[in-house]
Short mmCIF file of C-alpha atoms in Angstrom, two decimals:
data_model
loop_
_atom_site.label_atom_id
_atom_site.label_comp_id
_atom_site.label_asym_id
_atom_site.label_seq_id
_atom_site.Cartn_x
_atom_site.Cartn_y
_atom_site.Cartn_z
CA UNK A 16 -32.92 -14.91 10.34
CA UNK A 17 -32.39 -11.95 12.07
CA UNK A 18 -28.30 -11.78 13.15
CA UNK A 19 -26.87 -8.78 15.55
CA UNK A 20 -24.07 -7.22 14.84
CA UNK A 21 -21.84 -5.44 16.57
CA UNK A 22 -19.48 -2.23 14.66
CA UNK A 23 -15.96 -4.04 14.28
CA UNK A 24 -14.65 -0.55 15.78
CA UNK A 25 -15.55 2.81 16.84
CA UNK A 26 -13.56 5.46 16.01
CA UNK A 27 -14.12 9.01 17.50
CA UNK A 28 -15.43 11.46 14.25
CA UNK A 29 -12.28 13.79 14.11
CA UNK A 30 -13.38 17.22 14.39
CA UNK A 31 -13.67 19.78 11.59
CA UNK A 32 -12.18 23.35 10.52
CA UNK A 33 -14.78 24.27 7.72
CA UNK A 34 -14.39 27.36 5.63
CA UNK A 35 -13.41 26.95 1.52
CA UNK A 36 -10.29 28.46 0.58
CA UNK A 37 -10.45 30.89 -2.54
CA UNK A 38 -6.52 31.52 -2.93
CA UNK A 39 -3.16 28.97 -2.42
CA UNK A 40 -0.53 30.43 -0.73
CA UNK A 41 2.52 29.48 -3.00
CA UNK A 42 4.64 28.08 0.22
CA UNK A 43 2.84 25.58 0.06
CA UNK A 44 3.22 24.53 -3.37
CA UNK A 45 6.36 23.25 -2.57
CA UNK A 46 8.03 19.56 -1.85
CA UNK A 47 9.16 18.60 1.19
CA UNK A 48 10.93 15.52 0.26
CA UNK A 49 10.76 12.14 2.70
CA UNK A 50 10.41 8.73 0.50
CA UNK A 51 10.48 8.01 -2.98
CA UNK A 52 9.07 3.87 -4.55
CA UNK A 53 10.78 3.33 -6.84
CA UNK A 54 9.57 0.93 -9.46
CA UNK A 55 12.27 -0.54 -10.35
CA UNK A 56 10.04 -3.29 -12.69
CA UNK A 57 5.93 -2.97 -13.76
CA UNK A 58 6.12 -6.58 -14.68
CA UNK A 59 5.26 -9.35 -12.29
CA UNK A 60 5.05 -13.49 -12.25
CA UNK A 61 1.41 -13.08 -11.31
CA UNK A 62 -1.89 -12.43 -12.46
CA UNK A 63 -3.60 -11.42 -8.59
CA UNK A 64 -7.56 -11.60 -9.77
CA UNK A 65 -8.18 -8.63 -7.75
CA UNK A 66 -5.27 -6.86 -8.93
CA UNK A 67 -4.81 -3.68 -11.18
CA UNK A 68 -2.09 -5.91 -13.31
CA UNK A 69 -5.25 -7.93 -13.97
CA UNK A 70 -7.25 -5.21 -15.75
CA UNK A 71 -7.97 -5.65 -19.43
CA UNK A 72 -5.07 -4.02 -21.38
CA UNK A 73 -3.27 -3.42 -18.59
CA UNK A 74 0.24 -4.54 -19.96
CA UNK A 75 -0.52 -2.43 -23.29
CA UNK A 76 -0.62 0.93 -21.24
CA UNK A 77 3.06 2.33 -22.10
CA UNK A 78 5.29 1.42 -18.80
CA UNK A 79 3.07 -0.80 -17.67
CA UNK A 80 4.79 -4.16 -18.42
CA UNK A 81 8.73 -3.09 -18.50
CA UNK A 82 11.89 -3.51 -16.38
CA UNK A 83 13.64 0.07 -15.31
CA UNK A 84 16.65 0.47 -17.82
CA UNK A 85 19.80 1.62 -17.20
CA UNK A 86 19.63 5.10 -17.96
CA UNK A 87 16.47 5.27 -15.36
CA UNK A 88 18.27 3.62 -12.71
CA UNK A 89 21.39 6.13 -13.16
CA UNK A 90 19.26 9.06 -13.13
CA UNK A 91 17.08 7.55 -9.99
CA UNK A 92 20.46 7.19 -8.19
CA UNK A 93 21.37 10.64 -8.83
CA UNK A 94 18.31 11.77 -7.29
CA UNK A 95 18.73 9.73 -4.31
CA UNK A 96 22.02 10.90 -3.04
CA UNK A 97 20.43 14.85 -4.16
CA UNK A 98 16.96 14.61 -2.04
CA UNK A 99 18.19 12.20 0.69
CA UNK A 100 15.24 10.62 1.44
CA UNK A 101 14.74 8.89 4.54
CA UNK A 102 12.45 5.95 2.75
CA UNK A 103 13.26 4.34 -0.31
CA UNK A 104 10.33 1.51 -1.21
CA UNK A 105 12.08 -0.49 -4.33
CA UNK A 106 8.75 -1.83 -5.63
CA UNK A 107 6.06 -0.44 -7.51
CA UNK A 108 3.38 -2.33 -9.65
CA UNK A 109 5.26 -5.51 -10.40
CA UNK A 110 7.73 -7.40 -8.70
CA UNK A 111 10.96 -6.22 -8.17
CA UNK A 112 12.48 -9.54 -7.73
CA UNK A 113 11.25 -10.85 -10.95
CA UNK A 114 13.88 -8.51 -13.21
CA UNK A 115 15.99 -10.47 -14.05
CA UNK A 116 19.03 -8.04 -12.77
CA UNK A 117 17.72 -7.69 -9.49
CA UNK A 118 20.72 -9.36 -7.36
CA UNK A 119 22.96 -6.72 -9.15
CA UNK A 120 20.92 -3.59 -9.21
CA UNK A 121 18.97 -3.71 -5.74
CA UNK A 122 22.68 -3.69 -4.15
CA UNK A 123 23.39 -0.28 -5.80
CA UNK A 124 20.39 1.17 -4.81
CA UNK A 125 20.30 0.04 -1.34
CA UNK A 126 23.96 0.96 -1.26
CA UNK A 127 23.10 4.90 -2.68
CA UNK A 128 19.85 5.25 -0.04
CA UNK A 129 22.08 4.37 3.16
CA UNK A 130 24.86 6.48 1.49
CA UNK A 131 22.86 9.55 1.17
CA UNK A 132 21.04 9.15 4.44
CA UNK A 133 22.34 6.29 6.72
CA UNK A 134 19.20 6.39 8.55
CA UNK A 135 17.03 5.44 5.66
CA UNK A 136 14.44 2.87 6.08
CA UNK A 137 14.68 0.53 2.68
CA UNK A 138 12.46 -2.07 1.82
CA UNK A 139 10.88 -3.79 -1.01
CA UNK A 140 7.09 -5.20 -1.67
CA UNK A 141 7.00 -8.97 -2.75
CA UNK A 142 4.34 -11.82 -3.49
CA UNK A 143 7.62 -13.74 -2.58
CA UNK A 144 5.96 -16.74 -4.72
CA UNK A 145 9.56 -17.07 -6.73
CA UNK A 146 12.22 -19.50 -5.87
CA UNK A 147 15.57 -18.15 -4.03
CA UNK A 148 18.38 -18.81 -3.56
CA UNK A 149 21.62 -18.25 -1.42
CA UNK A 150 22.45 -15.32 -3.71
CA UNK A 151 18.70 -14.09 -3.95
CA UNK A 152 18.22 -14.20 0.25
CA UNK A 153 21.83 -12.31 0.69
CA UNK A 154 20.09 -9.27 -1.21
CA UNK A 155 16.70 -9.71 0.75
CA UNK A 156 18.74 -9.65 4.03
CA UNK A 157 20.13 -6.20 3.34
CA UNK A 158 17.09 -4.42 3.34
CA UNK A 159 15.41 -2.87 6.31
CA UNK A 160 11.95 -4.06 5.62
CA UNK A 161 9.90 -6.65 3.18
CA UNK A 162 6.27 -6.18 3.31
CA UNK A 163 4.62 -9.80 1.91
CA UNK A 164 1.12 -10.38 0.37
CA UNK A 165 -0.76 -13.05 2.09
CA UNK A 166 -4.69 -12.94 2.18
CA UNK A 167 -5.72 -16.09 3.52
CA UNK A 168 -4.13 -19.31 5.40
CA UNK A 169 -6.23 -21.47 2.74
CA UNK A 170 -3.75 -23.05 0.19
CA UNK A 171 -6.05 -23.60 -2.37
CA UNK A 172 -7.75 -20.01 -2.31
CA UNK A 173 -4.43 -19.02 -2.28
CA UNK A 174 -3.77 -20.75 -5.53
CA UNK A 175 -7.10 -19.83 -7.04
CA UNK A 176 -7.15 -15.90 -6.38
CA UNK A 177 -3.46 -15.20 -6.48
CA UNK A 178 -2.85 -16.49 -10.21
CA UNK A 179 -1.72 -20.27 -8.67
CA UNK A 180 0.63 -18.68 -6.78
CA UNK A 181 1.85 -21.49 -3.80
CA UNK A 182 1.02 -20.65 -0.11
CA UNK A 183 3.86 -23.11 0.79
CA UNK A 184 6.48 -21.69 -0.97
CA UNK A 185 5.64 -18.31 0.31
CA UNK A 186 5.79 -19.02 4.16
CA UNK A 187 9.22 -21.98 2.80
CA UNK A 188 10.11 -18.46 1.54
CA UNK A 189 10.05 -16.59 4.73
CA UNK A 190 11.42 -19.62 6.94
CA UNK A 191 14.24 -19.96 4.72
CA UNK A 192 15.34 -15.87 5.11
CA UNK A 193 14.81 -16.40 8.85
CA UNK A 194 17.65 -18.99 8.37
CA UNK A 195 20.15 -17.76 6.17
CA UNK A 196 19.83 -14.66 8.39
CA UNK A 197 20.76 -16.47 11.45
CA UNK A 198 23.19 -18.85 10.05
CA UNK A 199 24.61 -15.78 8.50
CA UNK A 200 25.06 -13.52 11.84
CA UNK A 201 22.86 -10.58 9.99
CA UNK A 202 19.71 -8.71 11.31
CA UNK A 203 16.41 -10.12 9.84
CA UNK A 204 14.47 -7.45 7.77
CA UNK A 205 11.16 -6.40 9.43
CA UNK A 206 8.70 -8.47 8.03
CA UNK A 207 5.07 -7.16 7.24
CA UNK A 208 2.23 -9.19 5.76
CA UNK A 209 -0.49 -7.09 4.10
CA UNK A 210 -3.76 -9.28 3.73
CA UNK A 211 -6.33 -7.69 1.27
CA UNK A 212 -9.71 -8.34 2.67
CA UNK A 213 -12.14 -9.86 0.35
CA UNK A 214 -15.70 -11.41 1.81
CA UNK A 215 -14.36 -14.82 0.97
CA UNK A 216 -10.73 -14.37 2.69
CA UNK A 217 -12.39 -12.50 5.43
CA UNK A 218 -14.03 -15.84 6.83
CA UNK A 219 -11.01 -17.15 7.71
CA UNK A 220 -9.22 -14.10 8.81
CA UNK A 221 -8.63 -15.49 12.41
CA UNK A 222 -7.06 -18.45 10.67
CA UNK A 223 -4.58 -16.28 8.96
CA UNK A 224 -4.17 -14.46 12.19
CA UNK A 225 -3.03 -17.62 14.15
CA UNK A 226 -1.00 -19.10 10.99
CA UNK A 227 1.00 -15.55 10.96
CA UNK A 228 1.90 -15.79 14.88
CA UNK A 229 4.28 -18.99 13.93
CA UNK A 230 6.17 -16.80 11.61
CA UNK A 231 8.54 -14.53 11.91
CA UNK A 232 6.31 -11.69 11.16
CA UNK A 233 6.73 -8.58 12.97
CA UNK A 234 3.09 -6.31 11.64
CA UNK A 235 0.57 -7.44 10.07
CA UNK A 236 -1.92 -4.50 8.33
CA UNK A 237 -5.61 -5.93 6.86
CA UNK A 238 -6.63 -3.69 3.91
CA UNK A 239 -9.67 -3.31 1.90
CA UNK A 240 -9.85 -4.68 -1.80
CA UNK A 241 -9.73 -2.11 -4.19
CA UNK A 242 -12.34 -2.07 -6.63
CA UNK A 243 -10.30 -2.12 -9.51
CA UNK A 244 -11.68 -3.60 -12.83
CA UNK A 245 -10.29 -6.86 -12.66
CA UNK A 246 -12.34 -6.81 -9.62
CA UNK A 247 -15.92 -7.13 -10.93
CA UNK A 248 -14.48 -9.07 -14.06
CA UNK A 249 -13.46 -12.33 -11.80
CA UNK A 250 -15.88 -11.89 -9.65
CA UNK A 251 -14.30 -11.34 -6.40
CA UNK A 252 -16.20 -9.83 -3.95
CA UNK A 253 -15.88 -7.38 -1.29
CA UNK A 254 -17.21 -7.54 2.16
CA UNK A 255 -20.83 -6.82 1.78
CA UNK A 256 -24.15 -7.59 3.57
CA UNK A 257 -26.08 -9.59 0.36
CA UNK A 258 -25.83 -12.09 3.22
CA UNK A 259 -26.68 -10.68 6.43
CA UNK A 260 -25.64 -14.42 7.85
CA UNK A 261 -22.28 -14.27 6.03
CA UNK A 262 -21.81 -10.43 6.71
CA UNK A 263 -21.78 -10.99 10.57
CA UNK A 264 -19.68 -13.97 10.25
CA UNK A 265 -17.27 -11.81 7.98
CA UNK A 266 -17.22 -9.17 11.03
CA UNK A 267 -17.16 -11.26 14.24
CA UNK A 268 -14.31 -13.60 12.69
CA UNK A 269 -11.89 -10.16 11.65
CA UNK A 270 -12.67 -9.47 15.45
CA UNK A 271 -11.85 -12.37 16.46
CA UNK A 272 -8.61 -12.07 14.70
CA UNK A 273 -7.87 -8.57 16.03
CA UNK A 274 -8.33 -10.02 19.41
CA UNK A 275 -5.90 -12.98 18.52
CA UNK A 276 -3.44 -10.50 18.14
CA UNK A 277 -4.08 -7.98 20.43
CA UNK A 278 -4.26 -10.64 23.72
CA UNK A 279 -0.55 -12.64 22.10
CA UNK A 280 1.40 -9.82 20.95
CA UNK A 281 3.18 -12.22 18.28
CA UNK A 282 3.22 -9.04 15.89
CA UNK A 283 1.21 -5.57 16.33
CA UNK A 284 -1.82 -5.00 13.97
CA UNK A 285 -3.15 -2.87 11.86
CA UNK A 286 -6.60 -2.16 10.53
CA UNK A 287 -6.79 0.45 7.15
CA UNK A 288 -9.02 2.94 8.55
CA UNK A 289 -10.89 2.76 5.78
CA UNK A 290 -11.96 -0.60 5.98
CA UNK A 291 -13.51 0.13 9.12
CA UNK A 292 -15.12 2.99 8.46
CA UNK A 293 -16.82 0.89 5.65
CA UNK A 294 -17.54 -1.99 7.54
CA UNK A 295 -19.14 0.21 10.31
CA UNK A 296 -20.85 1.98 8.23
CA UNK A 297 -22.22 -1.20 6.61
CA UNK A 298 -23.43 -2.56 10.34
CA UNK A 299 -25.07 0.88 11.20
CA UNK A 300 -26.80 0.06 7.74
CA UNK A 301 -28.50 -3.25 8.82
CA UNK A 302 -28.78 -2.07 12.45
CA UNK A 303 -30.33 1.42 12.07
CA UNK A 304 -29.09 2.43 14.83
CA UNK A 305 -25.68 3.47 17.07
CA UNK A 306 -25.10 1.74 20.57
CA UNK A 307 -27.66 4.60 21.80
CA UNK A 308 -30.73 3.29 20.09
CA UNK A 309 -30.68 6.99 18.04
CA UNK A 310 -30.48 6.87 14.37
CA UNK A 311 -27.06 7.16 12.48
CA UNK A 312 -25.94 10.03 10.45
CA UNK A 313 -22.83 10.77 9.04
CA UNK A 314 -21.56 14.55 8.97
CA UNK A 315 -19.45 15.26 5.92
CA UNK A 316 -16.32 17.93 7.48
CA UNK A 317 -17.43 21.36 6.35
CA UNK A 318 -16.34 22.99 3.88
CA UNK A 319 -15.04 22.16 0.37
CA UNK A 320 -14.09 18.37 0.25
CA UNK A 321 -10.56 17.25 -0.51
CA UNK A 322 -8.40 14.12 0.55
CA UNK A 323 -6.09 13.86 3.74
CA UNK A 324 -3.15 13.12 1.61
CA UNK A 325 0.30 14.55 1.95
CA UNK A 326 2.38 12.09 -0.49
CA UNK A 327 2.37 15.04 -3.43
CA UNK A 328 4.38 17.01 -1.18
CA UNK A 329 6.56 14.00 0.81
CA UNK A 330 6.42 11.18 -0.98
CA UNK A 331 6.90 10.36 -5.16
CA UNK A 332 7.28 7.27 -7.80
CA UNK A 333 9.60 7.03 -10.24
CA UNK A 334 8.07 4.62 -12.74
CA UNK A 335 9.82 1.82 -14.46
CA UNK A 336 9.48 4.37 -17.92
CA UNK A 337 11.14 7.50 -15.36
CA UNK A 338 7.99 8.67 -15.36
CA UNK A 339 6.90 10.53 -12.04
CA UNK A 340 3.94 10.37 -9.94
CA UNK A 341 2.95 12.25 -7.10
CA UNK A 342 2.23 9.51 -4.87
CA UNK A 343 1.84 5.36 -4.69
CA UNK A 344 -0.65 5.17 -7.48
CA UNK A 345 0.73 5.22 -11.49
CA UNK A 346 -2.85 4.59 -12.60
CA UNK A 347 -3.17 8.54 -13.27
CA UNK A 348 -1.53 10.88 -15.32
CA UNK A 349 2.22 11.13 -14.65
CA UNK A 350 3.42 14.88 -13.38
CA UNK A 351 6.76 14.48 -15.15
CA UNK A 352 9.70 12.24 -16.39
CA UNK A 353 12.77 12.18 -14.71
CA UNK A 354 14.70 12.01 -18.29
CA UNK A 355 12.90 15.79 -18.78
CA UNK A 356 14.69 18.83 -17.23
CA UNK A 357 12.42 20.73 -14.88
CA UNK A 358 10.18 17.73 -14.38
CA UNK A 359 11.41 16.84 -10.94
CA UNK A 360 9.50 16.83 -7.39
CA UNK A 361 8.90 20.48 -7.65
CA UNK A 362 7.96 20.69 -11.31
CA UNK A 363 5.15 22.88 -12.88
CA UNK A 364 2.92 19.74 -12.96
CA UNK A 365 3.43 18.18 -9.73
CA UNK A 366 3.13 21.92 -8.42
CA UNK A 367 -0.31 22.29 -10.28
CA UNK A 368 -1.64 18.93 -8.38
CA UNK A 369 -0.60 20.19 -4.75
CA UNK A 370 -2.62 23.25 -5.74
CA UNK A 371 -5.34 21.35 -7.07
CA UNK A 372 -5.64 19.70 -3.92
CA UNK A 373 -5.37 22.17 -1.61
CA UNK A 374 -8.45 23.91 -3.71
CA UNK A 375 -10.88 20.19 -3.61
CA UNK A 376 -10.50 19.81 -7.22
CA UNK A 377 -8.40 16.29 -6.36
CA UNK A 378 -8.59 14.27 -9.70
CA UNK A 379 -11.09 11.12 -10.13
CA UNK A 380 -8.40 8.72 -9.07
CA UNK A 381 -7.86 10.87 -5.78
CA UNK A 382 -11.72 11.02 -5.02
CA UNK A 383 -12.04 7.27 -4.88
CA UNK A 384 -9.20 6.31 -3.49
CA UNK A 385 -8.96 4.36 0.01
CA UNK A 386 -5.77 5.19 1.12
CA UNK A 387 -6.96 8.52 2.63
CA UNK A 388 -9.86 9.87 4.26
CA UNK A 389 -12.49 12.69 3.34
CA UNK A 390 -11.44 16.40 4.93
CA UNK A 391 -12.12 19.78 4.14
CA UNK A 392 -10.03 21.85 2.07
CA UNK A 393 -8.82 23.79 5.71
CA UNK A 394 -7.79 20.70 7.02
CA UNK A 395 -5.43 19.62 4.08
CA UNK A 396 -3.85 22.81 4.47
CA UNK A 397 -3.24 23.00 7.89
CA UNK A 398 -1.49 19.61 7.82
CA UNK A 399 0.31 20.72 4.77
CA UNK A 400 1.35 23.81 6.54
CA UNK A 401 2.70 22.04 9.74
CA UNK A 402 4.60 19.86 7.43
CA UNK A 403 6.50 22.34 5.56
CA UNK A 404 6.36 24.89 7.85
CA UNK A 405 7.57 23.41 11.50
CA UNK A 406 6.25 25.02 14.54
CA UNK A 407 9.68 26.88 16.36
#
């Protein structure tokens, strides 16, 4: 059966610089601090099928299954009040609620982010599939912002992709901080929910998007499942077009879900660009065409290819084992240890990736990663440029 099917969005191809760069100019080699996530545990009380925690081995990799220690917490303190930064995300791989200090030590480094920069935006990742109480929601209700994990309005997929974790508990969860907030005369943290997009979730993506409108939920961002190993291993599936029947109900219903939000206004919405692109890219595949009736192509940027990615000069982890990374992924090859002298933001290492970068030889884990777009080696460094280099 042959089913039409319309792109989920159009976006306008953004235009090009070319040329390939032969030298760095050593300015821009340099960090120009803004956030640091800081993981303050890489263990977590689930086992998310499509997550990187679920990865054979995973929890044998060194710092991959630890709580921060003391002496990493003192020396991530110190380099909060030093750098200042104006975002401080206190969650990495795991769950930061699930160390088992976390009422005491999330306190302190709340506490040293506003004291260093009062302006700070603070806020923590969750699953928020663990029981709280009193004491637990008084710490939740100092941060700024709490981004949640919820994929699907279905309880039992719920249960069945994110390691039995409890749909009800989660949104009792979120209910329950709306209340102790009010009862309690505080602001309530801005609450995101981040729902990975899988072809099975995806179906009832307009569900989710009504479900979400009765909580107090501020944004709401749908991202595309990473193909990590644990991926193929259970089995879950990204949106594809196997189907062509189950493809365009995949795409009409994540419409029909932007719409929902779009025409209420219950929370603003956001759609990883890279999702789209895929998806799009995935209808021009079945339907040949464009709206024009002319054939799609797709025009790499010219020039040597690099990623649109600025976190290796703005944004850092700190790892639960102090080691650092230049940006939100620790499945690479650290750039430092902030126990090591001379290992900090603007190390040799972290210095050597920047350059890297700017030249297109981005690592493996940078060429496939979905969190930034294709560009040419130009492009990167113009952006870079304007970043550390403000226009007077």
């Amino acid at each position: 059966m042959h089913v039409a099917i319309a792109p989920l969005v159009r976006m306008p191809k953004p235009p090009s610089l070319g040329g390939i760069e032969s030298n760095v100019d050593p300015t821009l080699l340099r960090a120009k601090p803004h956030g640091l996530m800081v993981e303050y545990t890489s263990r977590c009380n689930l086992r998310c099928k499509y997550c990187s925690k679920s990865n054979p081995g995973d929890d044998q990799i060194p710092g991959r299954d630890m709580d921060m220690e003391a002496a990493t917490i003192e020396q991530t303190l110190a380099m909060i009040a030093r750098e200042r930064f104006s975002e401080l995300l206190l969650a990495g791989t795991g769950e930061s609620t699930f160390h088992k200090d976390w009422v005491q030590d999330l306190p302190r480094l709340i506490a040293a982010g506003k004291a260093a920069n009062p302006a700070a935006f603070i806020h923590i990742n969750s699953n928020f599939a663990l029981k709280y109480g009193d004491a637990e929601l008084a710490v939740l209700a100092q941060l700024d912002g709490i981004m949640i994990s919820i994929d699907t309005a279905d309880r039992e997929l719920t249960r069945t992709v994110r390691s039995k974790s409890d749909l009800s508990l989660i949104v009792y969860n979120i209910l329950r901080l709306k209340t102790w907030c009010t009862t309690h005369g505080v602001r309530m943290p801005r609450l995101t929910v981040n729902a990975t997009v899988y072809a099975e979730a995806a179906r009832g993506s307009y569900d989710l998007a009504v479900m979400l409108s009765e909580l107090p939920v501020q944004h709401v961002s749908f991202s595309d499942l990473i193909e990590f190993e644990a991926v193929s291993i259970n089995d879950i599936k990204p949106i594809g077009i196997e189907d062509r029947a189950l493809f365009a109900e995949s795409v009409q219903t994540l419409q029909k879900a932007i719409n929902f939000a779009q025409a209420t206004k219950a929370y603003t919405l956001s759609v990883q660009p890279h999702l789209i692109e895929r998806i799009n890219k995935l209808v021009a595949q079945l339907n040949q065409t464009d709206a024009a009736g002319a054939p799609v192509t797709v025009s790499p940027p010219a020039g040597r290819l690099t990623k649109m990615c600025t976190q290796p000069w703005t944004r850092f982890t700190i790892a639960a084992n102090g080691s650092i990374y230049p940006c939100c992924v620790t499945d690479m090859q650290p750039v430092g240890n902030i126990h090591r002298e001379g290992e900090g933001i603007d190390g040799p290492d972290i210095r050597a990736f920047r350059q890297n970068l700017l030249e297109g030889n981005a690592p493996p884990v940078c060429q496939g990663c979905s969190n930034a777009a294709d560009c040419s080696t130009s492009e990167l460094e113009q952006t870079v440029r304007a970043i550390l280099v403000p226009a007077s």
